[in-house]
Coordinates of C-alpha atoms and ligand atoms in Angstrom, one line a residue:
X24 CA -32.5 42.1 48.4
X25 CA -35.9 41.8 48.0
X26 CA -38.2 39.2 45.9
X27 CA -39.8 40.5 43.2
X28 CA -42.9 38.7 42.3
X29 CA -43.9 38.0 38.4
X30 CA -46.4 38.8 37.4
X31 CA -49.2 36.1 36.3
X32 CA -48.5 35.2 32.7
X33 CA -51.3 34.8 30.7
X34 CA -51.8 31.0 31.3
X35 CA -51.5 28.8 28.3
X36 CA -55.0 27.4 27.7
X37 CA -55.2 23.5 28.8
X38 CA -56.0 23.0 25.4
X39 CA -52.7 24.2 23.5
X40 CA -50.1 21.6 25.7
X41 CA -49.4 18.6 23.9
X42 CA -49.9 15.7 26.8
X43 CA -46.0 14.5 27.5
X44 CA -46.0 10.6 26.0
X45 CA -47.2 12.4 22.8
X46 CA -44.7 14.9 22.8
X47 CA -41.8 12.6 23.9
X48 CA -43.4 10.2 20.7
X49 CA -43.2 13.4 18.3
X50 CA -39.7 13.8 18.9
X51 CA -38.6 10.1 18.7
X52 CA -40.8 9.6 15.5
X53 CA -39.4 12.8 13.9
X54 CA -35.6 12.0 14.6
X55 CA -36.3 8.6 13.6
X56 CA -37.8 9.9 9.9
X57 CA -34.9 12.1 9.9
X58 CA -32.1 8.7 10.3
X59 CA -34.2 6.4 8.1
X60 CA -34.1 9.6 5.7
X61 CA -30.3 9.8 6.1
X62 CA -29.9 6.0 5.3
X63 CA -32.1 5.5 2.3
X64 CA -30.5 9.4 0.2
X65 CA -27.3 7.3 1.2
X66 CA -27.9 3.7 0.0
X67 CA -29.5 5.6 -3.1
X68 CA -26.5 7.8 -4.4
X69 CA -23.4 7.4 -2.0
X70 CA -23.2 4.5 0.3
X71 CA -20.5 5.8 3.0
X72 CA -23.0 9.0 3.8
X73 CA -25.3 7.8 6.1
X74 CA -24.9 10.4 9.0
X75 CA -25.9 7.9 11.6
X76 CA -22.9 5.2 10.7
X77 CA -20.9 8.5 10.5
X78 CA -21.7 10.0 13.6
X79 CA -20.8 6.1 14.3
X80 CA -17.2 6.0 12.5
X81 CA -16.4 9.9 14.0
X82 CA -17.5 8.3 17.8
X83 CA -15.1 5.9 17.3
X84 CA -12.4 8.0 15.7
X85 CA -11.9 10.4 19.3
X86 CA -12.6 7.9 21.4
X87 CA -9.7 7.7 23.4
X88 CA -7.4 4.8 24.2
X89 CA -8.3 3.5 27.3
X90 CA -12.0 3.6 25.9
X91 CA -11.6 1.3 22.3
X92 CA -9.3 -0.8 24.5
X93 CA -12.2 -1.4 26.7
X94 CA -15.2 -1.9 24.3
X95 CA -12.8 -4.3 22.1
X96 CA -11.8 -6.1 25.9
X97 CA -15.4 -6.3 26.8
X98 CA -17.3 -6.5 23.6
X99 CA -14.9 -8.1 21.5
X100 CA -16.1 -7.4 17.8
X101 CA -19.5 -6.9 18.9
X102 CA -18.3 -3.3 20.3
X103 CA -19.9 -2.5 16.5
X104 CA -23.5 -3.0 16.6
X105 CA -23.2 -2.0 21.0
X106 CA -21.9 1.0 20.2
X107 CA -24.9 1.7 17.2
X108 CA -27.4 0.4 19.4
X109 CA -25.7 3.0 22.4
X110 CA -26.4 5.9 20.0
X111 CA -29.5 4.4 18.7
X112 CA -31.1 5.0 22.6
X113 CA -28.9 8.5 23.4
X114 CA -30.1 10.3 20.3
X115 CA -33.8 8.6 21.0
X116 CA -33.9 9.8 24.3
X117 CA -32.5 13.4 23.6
X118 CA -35.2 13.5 20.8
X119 CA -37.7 12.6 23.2
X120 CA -36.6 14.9 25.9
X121 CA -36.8 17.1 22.9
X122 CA -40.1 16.5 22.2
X123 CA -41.0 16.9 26.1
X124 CA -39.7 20.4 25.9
X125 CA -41.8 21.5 23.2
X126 CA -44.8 20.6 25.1
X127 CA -46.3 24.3 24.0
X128 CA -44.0 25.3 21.4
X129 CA -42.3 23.6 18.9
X130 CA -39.3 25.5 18.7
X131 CA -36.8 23.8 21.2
X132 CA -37.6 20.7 19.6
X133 CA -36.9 21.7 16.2
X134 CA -33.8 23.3 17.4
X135 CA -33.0 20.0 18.8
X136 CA -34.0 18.2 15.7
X137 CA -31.8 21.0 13.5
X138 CA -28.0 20.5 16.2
X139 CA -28.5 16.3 15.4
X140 CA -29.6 17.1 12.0
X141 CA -26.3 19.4 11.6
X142 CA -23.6 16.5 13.7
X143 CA -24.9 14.2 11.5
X144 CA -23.5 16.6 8.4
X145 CA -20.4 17.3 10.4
X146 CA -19.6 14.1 10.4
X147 CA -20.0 13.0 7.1
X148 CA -18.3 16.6 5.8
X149 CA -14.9 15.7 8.3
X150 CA -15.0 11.9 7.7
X151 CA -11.7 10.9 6.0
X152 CA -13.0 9.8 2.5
X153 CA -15.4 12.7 1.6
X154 CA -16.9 13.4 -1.7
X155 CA -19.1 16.6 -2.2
X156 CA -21.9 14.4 -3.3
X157 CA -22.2 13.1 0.3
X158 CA -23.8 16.0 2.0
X159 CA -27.1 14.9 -0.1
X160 CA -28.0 12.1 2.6
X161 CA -27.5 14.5 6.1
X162 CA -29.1 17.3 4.3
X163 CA -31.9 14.9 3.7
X164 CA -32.0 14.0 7.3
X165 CA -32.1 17.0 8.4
X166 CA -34.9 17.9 6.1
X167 CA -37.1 15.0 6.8
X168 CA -36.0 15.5 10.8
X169 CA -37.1 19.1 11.3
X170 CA -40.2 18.8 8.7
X171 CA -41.6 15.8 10.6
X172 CA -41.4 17.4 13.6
X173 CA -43.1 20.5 12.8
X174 CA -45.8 18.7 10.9
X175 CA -46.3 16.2 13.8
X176 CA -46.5 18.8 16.6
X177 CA -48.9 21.0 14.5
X178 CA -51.2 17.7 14.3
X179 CA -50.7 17.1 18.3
X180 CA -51.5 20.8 19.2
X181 CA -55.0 20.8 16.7
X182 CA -55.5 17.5 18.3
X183 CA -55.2 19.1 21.9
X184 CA -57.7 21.9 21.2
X185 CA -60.0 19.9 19.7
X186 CA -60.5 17.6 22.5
X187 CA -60.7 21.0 24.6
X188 CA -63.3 21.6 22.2
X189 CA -65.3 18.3 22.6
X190 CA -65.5 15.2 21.3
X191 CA -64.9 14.3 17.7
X192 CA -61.4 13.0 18.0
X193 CA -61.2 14.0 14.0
X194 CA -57.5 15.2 14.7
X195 CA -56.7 13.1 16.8
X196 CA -57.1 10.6 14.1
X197 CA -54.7 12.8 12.3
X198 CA -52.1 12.9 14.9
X199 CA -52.2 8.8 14.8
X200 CA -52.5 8.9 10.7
X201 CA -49.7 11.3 10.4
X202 CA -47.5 9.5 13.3
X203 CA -47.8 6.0 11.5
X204 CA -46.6 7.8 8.5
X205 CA -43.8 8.7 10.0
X206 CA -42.7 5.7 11.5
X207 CA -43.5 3.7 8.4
X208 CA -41.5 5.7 5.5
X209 CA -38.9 6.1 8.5
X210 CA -38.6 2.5 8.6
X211 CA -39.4 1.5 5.3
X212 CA -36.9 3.8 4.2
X213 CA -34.3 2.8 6.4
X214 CA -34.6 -0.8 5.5
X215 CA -34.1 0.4 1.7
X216 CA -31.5 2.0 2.9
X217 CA -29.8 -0.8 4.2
X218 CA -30.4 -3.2 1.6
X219 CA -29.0 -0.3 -1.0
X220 CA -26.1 0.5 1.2
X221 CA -24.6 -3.2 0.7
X222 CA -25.2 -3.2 -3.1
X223 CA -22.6 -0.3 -4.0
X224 CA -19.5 -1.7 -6.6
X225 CA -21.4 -5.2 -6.9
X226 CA -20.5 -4.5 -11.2
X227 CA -16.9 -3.0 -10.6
X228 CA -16.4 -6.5 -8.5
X229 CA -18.1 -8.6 -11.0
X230 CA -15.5 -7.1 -13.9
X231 CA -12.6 -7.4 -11.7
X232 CA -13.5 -11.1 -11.3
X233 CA -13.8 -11.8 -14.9
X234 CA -10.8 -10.4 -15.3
X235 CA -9.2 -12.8 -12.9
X236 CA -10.8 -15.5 -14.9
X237 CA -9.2 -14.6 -18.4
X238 CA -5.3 -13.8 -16.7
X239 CA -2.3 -15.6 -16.5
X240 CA -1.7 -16.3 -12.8
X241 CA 1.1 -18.3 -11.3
X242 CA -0.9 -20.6 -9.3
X243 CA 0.0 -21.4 -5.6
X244 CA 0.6 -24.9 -5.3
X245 CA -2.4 -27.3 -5.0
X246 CA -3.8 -28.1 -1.9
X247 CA -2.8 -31.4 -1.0
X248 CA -5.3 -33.9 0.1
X249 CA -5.1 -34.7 4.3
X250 CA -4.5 -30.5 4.8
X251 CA -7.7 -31.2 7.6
X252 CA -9.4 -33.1 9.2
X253 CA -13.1 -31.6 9.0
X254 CA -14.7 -34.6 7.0
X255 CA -13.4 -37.4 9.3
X256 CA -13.6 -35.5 12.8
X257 CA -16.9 -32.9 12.8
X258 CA -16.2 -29.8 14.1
X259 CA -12.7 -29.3 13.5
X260 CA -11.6 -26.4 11.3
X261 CA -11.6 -26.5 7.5
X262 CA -8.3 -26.0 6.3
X263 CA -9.6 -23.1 3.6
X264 CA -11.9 -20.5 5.1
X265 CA -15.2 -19.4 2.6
X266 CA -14.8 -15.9 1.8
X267 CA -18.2 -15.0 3.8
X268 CA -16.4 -16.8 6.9
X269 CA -13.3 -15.0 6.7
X270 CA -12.4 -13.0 9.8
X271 CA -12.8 -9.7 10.2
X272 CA -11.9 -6.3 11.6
X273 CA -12.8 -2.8 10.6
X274 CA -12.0 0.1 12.8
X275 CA -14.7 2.1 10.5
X276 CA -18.4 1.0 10.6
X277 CA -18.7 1.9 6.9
X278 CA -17.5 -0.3 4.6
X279 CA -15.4 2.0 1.6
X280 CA -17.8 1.0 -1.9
X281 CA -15.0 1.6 -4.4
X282 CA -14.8 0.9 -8.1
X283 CA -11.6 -0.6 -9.5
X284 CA -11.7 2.2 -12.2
X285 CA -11.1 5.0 -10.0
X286 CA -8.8 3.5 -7.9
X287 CA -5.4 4.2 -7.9
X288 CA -2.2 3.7 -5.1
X289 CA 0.7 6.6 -5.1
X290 CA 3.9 5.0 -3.5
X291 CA 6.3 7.8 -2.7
X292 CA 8.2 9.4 0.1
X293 CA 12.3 8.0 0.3
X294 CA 11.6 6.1 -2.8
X295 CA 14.3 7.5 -5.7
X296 CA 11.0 7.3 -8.5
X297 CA 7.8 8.0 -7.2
X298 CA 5.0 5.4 -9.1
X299 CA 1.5 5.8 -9.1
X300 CA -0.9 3.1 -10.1
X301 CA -4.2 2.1 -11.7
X302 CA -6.1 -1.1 -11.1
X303 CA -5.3 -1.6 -14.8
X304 CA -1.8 -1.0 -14.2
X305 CA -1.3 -3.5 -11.4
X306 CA -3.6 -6.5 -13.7
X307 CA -0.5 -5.7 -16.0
X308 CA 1.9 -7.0 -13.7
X309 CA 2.7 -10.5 -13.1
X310 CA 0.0 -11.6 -11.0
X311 CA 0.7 -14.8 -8.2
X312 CA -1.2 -16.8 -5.9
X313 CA -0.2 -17.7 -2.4
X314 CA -1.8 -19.6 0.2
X315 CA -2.0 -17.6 3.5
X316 CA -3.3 -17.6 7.3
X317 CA -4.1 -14.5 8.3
X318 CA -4.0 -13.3 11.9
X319 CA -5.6 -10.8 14.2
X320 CA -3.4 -9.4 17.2
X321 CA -6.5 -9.0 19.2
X322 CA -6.9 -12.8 18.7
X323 CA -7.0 -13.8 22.5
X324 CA -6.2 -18.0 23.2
X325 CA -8.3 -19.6 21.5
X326 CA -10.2 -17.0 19.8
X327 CA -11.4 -17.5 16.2
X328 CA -9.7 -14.4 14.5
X329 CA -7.9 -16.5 12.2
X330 CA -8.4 -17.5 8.5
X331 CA -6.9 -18.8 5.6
X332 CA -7.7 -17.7 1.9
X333 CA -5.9 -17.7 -1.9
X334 CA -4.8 -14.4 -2.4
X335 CA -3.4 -13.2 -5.9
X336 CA -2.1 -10.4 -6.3
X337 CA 1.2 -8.6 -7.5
X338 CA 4.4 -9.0 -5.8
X339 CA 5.3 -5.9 -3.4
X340 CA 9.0 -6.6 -3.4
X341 CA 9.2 -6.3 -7.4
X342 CA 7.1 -2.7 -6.9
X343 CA 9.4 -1.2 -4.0
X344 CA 12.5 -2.1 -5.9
X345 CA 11.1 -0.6 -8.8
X346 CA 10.4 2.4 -7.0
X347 CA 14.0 2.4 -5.1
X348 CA 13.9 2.3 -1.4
X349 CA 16.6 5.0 -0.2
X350 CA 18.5 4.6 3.0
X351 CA 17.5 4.1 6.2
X352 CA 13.6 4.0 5.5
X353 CA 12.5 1.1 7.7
X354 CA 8.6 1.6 7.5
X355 CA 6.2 1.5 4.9
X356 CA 3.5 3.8 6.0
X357 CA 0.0 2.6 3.9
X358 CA -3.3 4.9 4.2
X359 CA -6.4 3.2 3.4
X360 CA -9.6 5.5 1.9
X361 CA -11.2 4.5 5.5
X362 CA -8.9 6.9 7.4
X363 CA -7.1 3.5 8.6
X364 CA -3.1 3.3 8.4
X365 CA -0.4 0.4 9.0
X366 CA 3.0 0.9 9.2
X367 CA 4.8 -2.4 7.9
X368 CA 8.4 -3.3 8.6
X369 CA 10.5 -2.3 5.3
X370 CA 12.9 -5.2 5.8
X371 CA 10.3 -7.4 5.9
X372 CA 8.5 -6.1 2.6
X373 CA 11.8 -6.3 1.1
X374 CA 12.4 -10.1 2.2
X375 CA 13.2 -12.0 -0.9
X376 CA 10.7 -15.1 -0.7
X377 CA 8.3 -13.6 1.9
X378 CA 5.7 -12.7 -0.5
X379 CA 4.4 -9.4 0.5
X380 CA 1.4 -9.0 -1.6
X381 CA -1.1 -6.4 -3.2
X382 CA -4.1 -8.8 -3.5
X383 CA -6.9 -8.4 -5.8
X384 CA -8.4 -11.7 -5.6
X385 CA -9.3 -13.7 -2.8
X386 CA -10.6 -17.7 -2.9
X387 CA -11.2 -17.5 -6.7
X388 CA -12.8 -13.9 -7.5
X389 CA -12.1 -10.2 -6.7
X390 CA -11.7 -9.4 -2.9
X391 CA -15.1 -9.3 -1.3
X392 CA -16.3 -5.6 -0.8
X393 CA -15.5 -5.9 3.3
X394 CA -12.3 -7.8 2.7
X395 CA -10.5 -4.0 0.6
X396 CA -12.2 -4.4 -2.9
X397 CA -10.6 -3.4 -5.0
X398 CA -7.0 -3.6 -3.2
X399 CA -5.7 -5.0 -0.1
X400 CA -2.2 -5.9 1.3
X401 CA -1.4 -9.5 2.5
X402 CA 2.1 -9.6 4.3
X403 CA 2.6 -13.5 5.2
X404 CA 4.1 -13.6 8.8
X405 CA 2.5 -9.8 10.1
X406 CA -0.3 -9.6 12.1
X407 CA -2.8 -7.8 9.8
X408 CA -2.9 -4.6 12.0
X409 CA 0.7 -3.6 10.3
X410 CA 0.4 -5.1 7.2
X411 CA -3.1 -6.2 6.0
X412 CA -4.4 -2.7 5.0
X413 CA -7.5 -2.8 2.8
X414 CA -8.5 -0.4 0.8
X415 CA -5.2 0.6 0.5
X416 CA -4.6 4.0 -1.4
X417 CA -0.9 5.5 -0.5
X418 CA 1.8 3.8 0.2
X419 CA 4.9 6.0 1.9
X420 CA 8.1 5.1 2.7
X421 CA 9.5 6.9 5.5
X422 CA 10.8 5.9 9.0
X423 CA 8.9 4.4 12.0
X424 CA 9.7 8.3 13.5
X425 CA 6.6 9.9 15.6
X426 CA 5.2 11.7 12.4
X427 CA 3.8 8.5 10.9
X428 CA 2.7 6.8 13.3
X429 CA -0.7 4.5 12.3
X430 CA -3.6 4.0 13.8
X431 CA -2.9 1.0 15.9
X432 CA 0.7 2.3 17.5
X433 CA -1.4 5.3 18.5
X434 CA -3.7 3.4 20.7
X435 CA -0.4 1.8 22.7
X436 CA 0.0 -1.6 20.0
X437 CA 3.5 -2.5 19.2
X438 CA 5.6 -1.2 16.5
X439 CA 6.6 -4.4 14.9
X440 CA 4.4 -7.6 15.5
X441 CA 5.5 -11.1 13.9
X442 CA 3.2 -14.0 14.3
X443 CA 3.5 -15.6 18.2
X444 CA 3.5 -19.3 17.9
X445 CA -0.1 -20.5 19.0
X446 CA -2.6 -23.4 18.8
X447 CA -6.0 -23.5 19.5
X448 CA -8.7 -26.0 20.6
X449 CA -11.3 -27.1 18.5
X450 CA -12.5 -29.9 20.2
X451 CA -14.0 -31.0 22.6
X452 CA -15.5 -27.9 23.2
X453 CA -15.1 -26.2 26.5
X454 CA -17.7 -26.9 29.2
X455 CA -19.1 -29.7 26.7
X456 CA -20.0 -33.4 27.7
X457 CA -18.8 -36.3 25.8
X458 CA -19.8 -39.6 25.9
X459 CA -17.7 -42.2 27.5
X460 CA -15.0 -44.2 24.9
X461 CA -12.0 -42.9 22.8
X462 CA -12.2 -38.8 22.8
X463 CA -11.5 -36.5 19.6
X464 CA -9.0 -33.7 20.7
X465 CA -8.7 -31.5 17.7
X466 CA -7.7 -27.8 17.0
X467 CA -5.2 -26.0 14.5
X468 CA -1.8 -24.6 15.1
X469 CA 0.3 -21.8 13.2
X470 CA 3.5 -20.1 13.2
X471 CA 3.7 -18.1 9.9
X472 CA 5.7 -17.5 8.2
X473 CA 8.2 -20.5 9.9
X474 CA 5.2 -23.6 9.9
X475 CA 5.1 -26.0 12.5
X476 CA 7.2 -28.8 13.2
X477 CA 5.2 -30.2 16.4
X478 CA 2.0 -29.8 18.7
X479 CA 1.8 -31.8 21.9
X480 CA -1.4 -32.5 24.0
X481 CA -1.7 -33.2 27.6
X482 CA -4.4 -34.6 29.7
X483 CA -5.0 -33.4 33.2
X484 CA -1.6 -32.2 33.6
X485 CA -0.1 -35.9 32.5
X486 CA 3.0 -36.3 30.2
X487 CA 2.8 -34.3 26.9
X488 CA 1.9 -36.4 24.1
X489 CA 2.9 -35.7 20.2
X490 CA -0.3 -34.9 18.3
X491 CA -0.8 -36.6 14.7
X492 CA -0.5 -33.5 12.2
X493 CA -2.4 -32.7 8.9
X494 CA -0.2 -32.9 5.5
X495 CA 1.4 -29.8 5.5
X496 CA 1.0 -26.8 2.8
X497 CA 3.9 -24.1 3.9
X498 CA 5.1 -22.1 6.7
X499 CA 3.0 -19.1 6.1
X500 CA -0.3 -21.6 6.6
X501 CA -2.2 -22.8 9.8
X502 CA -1.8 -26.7 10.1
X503 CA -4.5 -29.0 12.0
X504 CA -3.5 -31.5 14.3
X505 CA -5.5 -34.2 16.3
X506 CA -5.0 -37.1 19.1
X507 CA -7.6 -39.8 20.6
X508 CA -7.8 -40.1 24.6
X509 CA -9.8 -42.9 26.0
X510 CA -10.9 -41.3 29.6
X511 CA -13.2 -42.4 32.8
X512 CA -15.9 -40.1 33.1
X513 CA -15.8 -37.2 35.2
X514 CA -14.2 -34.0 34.4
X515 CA -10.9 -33.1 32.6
X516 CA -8.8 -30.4 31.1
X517 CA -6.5 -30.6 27.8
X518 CA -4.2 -28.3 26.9
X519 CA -1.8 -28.2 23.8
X520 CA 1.2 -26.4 22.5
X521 CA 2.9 -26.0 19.3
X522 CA 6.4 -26.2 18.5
X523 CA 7.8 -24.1 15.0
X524 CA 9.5 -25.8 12.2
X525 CA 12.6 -24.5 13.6
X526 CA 12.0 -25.8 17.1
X527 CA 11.0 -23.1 19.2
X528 CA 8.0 -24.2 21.7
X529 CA 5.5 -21.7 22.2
X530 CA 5.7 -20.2 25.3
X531 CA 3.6 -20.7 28.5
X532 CA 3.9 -17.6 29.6
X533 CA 0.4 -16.1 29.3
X534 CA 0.2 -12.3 27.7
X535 CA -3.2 -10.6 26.7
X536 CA -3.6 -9.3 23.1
X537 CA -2.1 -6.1 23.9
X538 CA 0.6 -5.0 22.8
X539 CA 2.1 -7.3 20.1
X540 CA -0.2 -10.4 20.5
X541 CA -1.6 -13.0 23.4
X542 CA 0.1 -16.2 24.5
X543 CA 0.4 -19.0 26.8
X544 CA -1.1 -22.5 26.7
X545 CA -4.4 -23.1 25.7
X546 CA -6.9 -25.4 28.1
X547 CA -10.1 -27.0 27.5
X548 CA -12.1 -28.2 30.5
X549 CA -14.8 -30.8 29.7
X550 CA -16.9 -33.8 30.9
X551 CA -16.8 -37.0 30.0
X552 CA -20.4 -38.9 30.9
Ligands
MTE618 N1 -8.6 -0.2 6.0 C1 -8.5 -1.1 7.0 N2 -7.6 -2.1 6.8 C2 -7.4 -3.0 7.8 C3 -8.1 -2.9 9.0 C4 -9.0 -1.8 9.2 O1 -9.7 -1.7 10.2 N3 -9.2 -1.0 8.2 N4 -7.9 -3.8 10.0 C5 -6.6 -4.5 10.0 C6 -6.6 -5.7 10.9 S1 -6.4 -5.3 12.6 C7 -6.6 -7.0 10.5 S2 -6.3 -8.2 11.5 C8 -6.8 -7.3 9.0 C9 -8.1 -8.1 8.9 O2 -8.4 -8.3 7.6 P1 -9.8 -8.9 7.2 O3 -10.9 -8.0 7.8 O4 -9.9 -9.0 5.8 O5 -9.8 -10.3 7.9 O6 -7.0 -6.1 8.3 C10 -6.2 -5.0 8.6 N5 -6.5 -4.0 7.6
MO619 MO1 -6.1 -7.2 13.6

């Protein structure tokens, strides 16, 4: 076999080859254009089409198991803005390796430009909400993307030649004019973006409110004074939580902007009479307030995914046995507009004087945006990954067969998942030093929906001592609890446990989050100086 030689192609003058740091910069300014494009279309007319928080939600959608399970492990819920600051530097550096390749020609760079451009629309076409009017924003990306780039390169390449030329540095003034530019409405634009993006259904929420305000609700029972201990011990937990420090988890980056007026819920499947709802529809019903402490499962000891709001809303039980559940349907499969779905335990929907919920109002107005506006379902007693789903849209009743299985059981979570008894550590904090004297130890305990009848603290492994306990409010309620220890200085570790209203100690036996919910004792180690 023998080598054959090319021959010499015509060299590309000097001149015409864009120097790399520019070229790598023309790629990265022209992609970023392109997402700041994508965000501001999107704040503008339809705020769950960015193509960048899609690419974001779609990432997150085929990730498999072993890799959410890992980001949540690791990350906690800060696996959101890692895995939006990942992309963020992948499709920087592809567009700058982009831009490197285009060094002479523009054309691999705008085909690069054009496949993100065209991910970005396949993501926001296949997302699980999807409205036509949603391709605007990608196809505005896309625009802005490969039109900055071909504008930017043509400035870089007359720049090139004309410093081959000689000095005057005319274009080269362009290049830097015509860069800024891009960076600037690319930022500016993204920022607009962002600011729009949180606005959407602000006046559907302000009407749903008002509503609230002028209906007859059955409150929940006041909250009695002595529920906490937050004014007379600092840094303990406040037995209400504010709306805006509310837990929360979203398996979608996007927050669903809905309008109560074009929301409706079809609950069918076994039922004997299919019903399908408006907003207006449910504010018809009887409309109650309850008191509840919501629960993550991912919550590990002593974690902070807890919280306690007023929910009102309309009684599930009266709507299922309007609807007649048939035989041996055991789950009620909800979908949310998000793609999410939760599978809650029929029996336990069904439970006369468990309060299963649709809620429309939280802490006095409608439910915040991120919290399901316009509907949401509280079950009292469920962790919220099988029965909290916002947003909610379909309710079917079916069986917990492998058909319907939601989103959570599908990456390995249990099936059914009651509240663990658990208390938690507020103070001292851990690692913290004290000053010598009598000690606060403070925290909060729950057990929905039984309450809690007990929570004992212990001092460097010394005899368990009965905490004093805030006035109660119900079972399906955290309840604080606190105890003084006067200590030497040095170090020491507390540790607590709860004991249910029926008597049931929580276990020592520590368990992560996965499946159905962590446990064991906490412990606190701190320093007394
Ligand atoms: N649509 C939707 N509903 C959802 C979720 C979600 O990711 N999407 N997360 C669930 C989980 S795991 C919990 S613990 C609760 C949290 O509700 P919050 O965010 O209002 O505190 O909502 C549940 N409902
Ligand atoms: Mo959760």
């Amino acid at each position: 076999m023998s080598t054959a030689v090319a021959p010499e192609a015509e060299p590309t003058p000097r001149s015409r080859v864009i120097p790399w740091p520019l070229a790598a910069l023309i790629g990265v300014l022209a992609v970023g254009a392109a997402l700041g494009a994508g965000n501001l279309v999107a704040g503008i007319i339809s705020p769950s089409s960015s193509p960048y928080l899609a690419i974001g939600d779609t990432v997150i959608r085929f990730s498999p198991q072993p890799v959410t399970e890992f980001a949540k492990a690791t990350f906690g819920t800060a696996d959101k803005p890692i895995l939006l600051g990942g992309m963020a530097v992948v499709i920087l550096l592809v567009a700058a390796v982009a831009g490197v390749a285009s060094r002479r020609d523009r054309r691999p760079g705008v085909a690069v430009v054009t496949v993100l451009g065209i991910a970005g629309f396949a993501a926001v076409a296949f997302a699980p909400s999807f409205a036509p009017l949603d391709l605007v924003a990608p196809l505005a990306a896309l625009l802005a993307g490969v039109v900055s780039f071909r504008w930017l390169h043509r400035l870089a390449l007359d720049a090139a030649h004309e410093r081959a030329a000689g000095p005057g540095g005319v274009s080269r003034r362009n290049v830097l004019i015509g860069s800024s530019a891009a960076v600037g409405l690319g930022a500016l634009a993204s920022g607009g973006g962002g600011l729009l993006l949180g606005r959407g259904g602000e006046e559907s929420r302000a009407t749903v409110t008002r509503m609230l305000a002028g209906s007859a609700i059955t409150r929940a029972p006041a909250i009695p004074a002595g529920v906490d201990f937050a004014s007379a011990v600092p840094g303990t937990t406040r037995f209400l939580t504010s709306n805006a420090d509310f837990y929360r988890i979203d398996v979608a980056l996007r927050i669903p902007q809905l309008r109560a007026a074009d929301w409706r819920l079809r609950l069918h499947g076994m039922v004997d009479r299919e019903i399908t709802l408006t907003f207006d529809d449910l504010m018809r019903r009887p409309l109650v307030e309850r008191t509840v402490t919501m629960t993550c499962v991912s919550n590990p000891v002593g974690g902070d995914l807890i919280s306690t709001a007023n929910f009102v809303g309309v009684d599930l039980r009266d709507l299922l046995l309007e609807a007649g559940v048939q035989q041996g349907a055991d789950q009620v499969f909800c979908t949310s507009t998000d793609g999410f779905t939760a599978g809650t335990p029929t029996d336990v929907v069904l439970e006369q004087g468990r309060g299963a919920m649709l809620a429309v109002g939280m802490n006095g107005e409608a439910l915040p945006p991120e919290h399901g506006f316009p509907v949401r379902m509280v079950v009292p007693g469920l962790y919220g990954y099988v029965s909290g789903t916002k947003w909610i849209a379909d309710m079917e009743v079916t069986t917990f067969g492998r058909d319907r299985q939601s989103y959570w059981l599908q990456r390995g979570w249990a099936e059914r998942a009651p509240i663990k008894t658990e208390a938690r550590i507020d103070l001292p904090k851990g690692f913290s030093s004290v000053p010598a004297g009598p000690v606060d130890v403070a925290g909060i305990a729950w057990s929905q929906p039984r309450g809690i009848g007990k929570v004992e603290v212990r001092m460097d492994g010394g005899p368990w001592r009965p905490a004093e306990l805030a006035t109660e409010v119900g079972g399906d309620t955290w309840r604080m609890w606190k105890t003084r220890f006067d200590l030497a200085a040095g170090s020491h570790t507390v540790q607590v446990r709860a004991t249910d209203a029926d008597g049931n100690t929580q276990t020592e036996q520590r368990a992560d989050p996965v499946p159905d919910g962590a446990s064991g004792w906490p412990a606190t180690i701190f320093t007394v100086a």
